[in-house]
Coordinates of C-alpha atoms in Angstrom, one line a residue:
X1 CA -27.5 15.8 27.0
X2 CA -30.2 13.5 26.2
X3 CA -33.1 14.0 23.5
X4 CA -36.0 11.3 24.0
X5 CA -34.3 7.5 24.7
X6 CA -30.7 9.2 22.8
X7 CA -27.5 10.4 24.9
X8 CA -26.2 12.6 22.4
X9 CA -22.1 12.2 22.3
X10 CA -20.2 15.7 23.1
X11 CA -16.5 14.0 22.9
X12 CA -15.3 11.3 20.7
X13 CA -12.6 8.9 21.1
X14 CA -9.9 8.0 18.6
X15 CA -8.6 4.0 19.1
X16 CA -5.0 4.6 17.4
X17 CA -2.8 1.8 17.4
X18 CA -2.5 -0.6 20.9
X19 CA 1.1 0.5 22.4
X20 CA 2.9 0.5 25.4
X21 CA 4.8 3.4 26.5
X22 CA 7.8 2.6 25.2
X23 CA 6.1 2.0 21.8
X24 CA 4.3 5.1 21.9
X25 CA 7.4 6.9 22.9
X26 CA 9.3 5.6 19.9
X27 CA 5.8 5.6 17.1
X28 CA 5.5 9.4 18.5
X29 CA 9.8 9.9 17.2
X30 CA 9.5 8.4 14.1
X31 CA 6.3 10.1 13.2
X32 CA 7.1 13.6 14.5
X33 CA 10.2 13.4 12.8
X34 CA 8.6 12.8 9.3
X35 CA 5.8 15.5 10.3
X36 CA 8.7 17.9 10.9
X37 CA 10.4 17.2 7.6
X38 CA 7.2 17.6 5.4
X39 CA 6.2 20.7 7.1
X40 CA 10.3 22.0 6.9
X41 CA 10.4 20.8 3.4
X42 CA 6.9 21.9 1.5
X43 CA 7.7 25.4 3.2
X44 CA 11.6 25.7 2.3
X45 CA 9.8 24.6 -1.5
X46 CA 7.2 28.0 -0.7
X47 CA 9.9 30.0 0.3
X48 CA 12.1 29.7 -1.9
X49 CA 9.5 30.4 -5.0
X50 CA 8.7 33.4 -3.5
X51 CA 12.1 34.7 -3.3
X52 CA 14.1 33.6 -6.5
X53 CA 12.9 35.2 -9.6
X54 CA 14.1 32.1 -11.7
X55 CA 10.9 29.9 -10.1
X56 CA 8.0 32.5 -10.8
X57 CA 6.7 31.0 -13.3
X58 CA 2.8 29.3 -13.3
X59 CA 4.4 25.7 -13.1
X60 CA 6.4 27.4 -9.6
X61 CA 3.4 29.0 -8.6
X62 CA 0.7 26.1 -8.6
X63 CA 3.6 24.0 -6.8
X64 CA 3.7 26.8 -3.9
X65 CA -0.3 26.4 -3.6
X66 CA 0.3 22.3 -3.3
X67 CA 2.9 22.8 -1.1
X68 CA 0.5 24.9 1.2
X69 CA -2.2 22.3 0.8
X70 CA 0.0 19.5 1.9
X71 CA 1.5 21.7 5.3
X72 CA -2.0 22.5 6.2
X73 CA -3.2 18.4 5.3
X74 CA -0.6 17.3 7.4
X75 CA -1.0 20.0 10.2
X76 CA -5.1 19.0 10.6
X77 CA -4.5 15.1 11.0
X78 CA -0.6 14.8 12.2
X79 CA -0.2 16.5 15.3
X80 CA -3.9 14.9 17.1
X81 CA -2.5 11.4 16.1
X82 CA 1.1 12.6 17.5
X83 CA -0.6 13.6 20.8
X84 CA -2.2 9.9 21.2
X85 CA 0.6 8.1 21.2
X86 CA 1.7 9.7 24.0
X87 CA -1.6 10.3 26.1
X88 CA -3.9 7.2 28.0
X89 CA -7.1 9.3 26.5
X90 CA -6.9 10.1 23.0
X91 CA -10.3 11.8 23.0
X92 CA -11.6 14.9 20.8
X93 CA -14.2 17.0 20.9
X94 CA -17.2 17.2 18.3
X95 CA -17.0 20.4 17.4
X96 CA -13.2 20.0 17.3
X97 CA -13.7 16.0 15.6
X98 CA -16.0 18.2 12.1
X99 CA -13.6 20.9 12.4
X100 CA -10.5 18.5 11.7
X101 CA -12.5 16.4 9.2
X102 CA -13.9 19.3 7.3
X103 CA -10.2 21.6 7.2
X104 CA -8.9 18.0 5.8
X105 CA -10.5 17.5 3.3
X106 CA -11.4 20.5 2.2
X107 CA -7.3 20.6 1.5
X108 CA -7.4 17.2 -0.1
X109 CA -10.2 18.0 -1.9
X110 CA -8.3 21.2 -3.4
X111 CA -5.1 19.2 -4.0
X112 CA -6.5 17.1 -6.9
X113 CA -8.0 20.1 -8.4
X114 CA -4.9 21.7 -8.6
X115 CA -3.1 18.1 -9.6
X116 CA -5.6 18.8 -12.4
X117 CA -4.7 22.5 -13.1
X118 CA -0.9 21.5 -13.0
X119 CA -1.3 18.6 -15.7
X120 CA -3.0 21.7 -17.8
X121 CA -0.1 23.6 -17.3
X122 CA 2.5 20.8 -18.4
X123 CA 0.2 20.4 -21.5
X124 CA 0.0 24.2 -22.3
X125 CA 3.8 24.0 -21.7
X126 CA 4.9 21.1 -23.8
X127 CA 1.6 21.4 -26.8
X128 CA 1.8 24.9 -27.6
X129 CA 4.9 26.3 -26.3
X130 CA 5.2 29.3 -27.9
X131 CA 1.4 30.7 -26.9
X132 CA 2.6 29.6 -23.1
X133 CA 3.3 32.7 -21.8
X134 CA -0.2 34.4 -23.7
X135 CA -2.3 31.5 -22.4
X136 CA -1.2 31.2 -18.8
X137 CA -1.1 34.4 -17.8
X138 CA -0.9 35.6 -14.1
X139 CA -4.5 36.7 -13.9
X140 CA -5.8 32.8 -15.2
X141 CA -3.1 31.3 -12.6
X142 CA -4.5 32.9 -9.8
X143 CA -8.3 32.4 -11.0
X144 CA -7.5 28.6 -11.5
X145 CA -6.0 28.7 -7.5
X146 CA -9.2 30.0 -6.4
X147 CA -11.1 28.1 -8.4
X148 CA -9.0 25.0 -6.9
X149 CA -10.4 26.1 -3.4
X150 CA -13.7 26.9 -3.9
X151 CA -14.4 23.7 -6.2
X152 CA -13.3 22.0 -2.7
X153 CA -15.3 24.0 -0.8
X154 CA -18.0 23.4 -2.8
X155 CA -17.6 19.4 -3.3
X156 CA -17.3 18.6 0.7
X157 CA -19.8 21.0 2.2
X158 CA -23.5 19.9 1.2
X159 CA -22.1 15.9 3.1
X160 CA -20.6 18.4 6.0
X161 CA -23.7 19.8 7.1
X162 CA -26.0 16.7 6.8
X163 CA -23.3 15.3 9.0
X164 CA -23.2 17.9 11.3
X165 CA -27.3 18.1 11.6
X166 CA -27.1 13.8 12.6
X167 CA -27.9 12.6 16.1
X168 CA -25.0 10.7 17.4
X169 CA -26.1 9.0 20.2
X170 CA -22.6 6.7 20.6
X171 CA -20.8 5.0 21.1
X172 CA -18.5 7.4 20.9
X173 CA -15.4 5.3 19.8
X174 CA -13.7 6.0 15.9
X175 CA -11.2 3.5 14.7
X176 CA -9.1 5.7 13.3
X177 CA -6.4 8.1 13.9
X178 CA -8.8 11.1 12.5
X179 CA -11.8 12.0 12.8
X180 CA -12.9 10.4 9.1
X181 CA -15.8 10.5 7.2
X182 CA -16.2 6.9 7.4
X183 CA -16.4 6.1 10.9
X184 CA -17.7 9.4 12.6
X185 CA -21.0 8.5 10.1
X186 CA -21.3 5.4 11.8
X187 CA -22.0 6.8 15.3
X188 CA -25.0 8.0 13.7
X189 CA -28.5 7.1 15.3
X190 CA -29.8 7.8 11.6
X191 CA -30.4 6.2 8.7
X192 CA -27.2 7.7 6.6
X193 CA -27.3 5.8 3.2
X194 CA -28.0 8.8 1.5
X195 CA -24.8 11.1 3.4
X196 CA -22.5 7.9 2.5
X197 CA -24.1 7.8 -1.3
X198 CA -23.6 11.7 -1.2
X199 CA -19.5 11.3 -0.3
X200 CA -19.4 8.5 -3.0
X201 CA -20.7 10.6 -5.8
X202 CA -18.6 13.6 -4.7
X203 CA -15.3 11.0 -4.0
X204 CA -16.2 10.0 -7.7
X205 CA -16.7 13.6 -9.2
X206 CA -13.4 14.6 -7.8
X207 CA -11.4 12.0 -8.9
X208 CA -12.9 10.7 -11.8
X209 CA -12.8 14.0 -13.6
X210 CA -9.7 15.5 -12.0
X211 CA -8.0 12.4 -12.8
X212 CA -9.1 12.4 -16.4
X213 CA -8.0 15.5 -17.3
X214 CA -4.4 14.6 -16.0
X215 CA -5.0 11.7 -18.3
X216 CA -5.6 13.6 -21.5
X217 CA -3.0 16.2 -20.8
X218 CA -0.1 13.4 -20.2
X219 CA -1.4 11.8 -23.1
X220 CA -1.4 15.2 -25.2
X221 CA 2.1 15.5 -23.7
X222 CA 3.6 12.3 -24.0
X223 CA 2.4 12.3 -28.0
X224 CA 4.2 15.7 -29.0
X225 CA 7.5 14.8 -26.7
X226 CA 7.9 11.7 -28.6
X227 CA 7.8 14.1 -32.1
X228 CA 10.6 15.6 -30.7
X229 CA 13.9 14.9 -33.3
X230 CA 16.2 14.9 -30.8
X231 CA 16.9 12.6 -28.0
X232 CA 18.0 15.4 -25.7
X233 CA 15.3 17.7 -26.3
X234 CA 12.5 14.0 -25.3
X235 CA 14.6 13.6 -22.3
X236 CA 14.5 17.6 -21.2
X237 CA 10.5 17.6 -21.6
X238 CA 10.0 14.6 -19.8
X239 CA 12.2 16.1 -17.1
X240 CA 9.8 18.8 -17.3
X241 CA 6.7 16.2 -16.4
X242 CA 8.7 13.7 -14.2
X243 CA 8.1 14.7 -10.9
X244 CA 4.4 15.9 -10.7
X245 CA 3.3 12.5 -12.8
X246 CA 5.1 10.6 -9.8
X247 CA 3.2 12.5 -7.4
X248 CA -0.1 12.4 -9.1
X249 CA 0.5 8.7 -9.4
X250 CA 0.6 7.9 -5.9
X251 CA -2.0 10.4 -4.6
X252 CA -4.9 9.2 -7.1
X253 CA -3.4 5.5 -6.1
X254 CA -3.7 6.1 -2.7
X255 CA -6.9 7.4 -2.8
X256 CA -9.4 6.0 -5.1
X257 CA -8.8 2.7 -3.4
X258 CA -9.4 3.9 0.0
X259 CA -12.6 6.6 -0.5
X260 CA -14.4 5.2 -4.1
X261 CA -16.8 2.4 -2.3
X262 CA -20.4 3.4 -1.0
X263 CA -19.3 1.1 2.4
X264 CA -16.2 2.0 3.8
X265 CA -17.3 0.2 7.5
X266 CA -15.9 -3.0 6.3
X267 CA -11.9 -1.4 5.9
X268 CA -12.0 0.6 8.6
X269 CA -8.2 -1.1 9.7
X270 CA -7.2 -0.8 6.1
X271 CA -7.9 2.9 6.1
X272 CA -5.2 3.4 8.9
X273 CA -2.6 2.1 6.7
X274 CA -3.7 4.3 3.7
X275 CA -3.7 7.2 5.9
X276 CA -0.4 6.9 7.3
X277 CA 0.4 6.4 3.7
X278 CA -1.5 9.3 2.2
X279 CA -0.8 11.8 5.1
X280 CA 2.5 10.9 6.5
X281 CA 4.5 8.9 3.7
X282 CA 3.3 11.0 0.5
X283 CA 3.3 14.5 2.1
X284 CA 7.2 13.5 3.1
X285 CA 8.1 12.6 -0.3
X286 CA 7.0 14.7 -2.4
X287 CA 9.5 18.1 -1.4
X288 CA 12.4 15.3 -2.2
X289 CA 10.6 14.5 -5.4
X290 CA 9.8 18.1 -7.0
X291 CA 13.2 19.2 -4.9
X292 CA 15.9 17.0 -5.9
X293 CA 14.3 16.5 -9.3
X294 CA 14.3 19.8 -10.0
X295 CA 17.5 21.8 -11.1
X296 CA 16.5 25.0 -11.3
X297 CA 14.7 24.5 -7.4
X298 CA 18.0 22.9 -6.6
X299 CA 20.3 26.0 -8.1
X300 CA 17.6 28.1 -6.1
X301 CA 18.3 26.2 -2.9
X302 CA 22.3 26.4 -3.4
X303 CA 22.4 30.1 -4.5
X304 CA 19.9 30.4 -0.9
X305 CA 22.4 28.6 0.8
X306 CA 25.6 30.4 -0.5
X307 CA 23.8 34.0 0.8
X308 CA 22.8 32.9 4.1
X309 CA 26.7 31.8 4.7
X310 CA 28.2 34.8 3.3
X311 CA 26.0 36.5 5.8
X312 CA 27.0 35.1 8.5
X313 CA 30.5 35.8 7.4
X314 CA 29.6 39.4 7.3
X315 CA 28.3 39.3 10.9
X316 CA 31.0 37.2 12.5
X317 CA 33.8 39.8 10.4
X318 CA 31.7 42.6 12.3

């Protein structure tokens, strides 16, 4: 389809990683394996809230909603960069290349709100313990979820449709394993200074405020545990914090290095690292990290475990 001197690109196509067929064989493994476990793992962590009364509880109910935001992450970017390695033309449509981007970061967007909304929680928790159950309530849970996703909705879509409305006119080659913000805007026969300000200040309003809340929450936190008397009762509370400050440390890590710059044409090879990282690595760790960190998800997990065999005792006794 052309429009004056411009052929307007229909399809896009994803440069992965050079491989031969044996290598793509064995990349497609390794990754699909990991892939498997997140998406096995973050929804054993959702199921198992939902069923054992001991985990409904705010803290257990904004992990569920992460847990959803990391399958469905995972499930936009994953599987397309799966299908590469094992295919001569890794090409995607447009429709299908905005699609991906926008479901993907609409997700990660929502993520660091809620990394946000959990630190509140922990501080609510730890500072005034004895209002906790008056304060977060089920009604202000659920409004802070929704809030979560519409604050992401909100954040991504104003950059989404000035990208959409661009005339890409080629070449229609991204460097990536996703269709990214980064590279798609540079297929752009437009001047798009102002779209890559726009994701900048948005990157930066995301993270910068998401991440200082967190801050002033741990800080909050850290300050009253160490008033605790007793050495037992410091070590229970930071137990308490543990796990989601590991996992908030690596996702802001992760991804204020690789989105907070107004040029991002420069580390285009860089960002295939970081998004391997952020998207295959981070999503895998993190049902180990809340899971086996976690006694009363792993008492949960056991008590699951002990039904589902003394079921199947039932049936085979039948």
């Amino acid at each position: 389809m052309e429009r004056g001197n411009w052929i307007l690109v229909t399809e896009i196509i994803l440069v992965e990683i050079p491989t031969t067929r044996a290598l793509g064989g064995l990349l497609f493994f390794i990754f699909s394996l990991a892939y498997l476990v997140t998406v096995l793992g973050n929804s054993l962590i959702i199921m198992l809230i939902l069923m054992d009364y001991r985990l409904h509880s705010p803290m257990y109910f904004f992990l569920r909603n992460l847990s959803f935001c990391e399958v469905l992450t995972t499930t936009r970017a994953v599987p397309k960069m799966l299908a590469g390695f094992l295919s001569d033309r890794k090409n995607i449509s447009f429709g299908g290349c905005f699609t991906q981007s926008y479901f993907y970061f609409l997700s990660g967007c929502t993520e660091f709100i809620l990394f946000a909304v959990m630190s509140y929680d922990r501080y609510v928790a730890i500072c005034s313990s004895l209002q906790y159950p008056t304060i977060m309530t089920s009604s202000l849970c659920v409004r802070l979820v929704i809030l979560s996703w519409v604050g992401g909705f909100l954040l991504i879509l104003p950059s989404t449709v000035l990208k959409v409305g661009l005339p890409y006119c080629g070449p229609n080659v991204i460097d990536h394993f996703f269709s990214d913000s980064a590279p798609l805007l540079h297929l752009a026969c437009a001047d798009i200074h102002i779209i890559e300000l726009l994701d900048f200040l948005s990157s930066l309003v995301l993270l910068i405020s998401s991440l200082s809340l967190t801050v002033v929450c741990y800080v909050c936190v850290i300050s009253t545990i160490l008033k605790i008397p007793s050495g037992q009762g410091q070590r229970k509370a930071f137990a308490m914090c543990a796990s989601h400050f590991i996992v908030v440390s690596m996702g802001y890590g992760i991804s204020i290095f690789v989105y907070v710059h107004l040029s991002q044409k420069s580390s285009l090879h860089l960002n295939k690292i970081f998004f391997i990282l952020s998207s295959v690595l981070t999503p895998l760790l993190k049902p180990f990290i809340f899971g086996l960190r976690n006694e009363t998800m792993k008492d949960a997990l056991k008590d699951s475990l002990a039904k589902d065999r003394n079921f199947l005792k039932g049936m085979r006794s039948k």
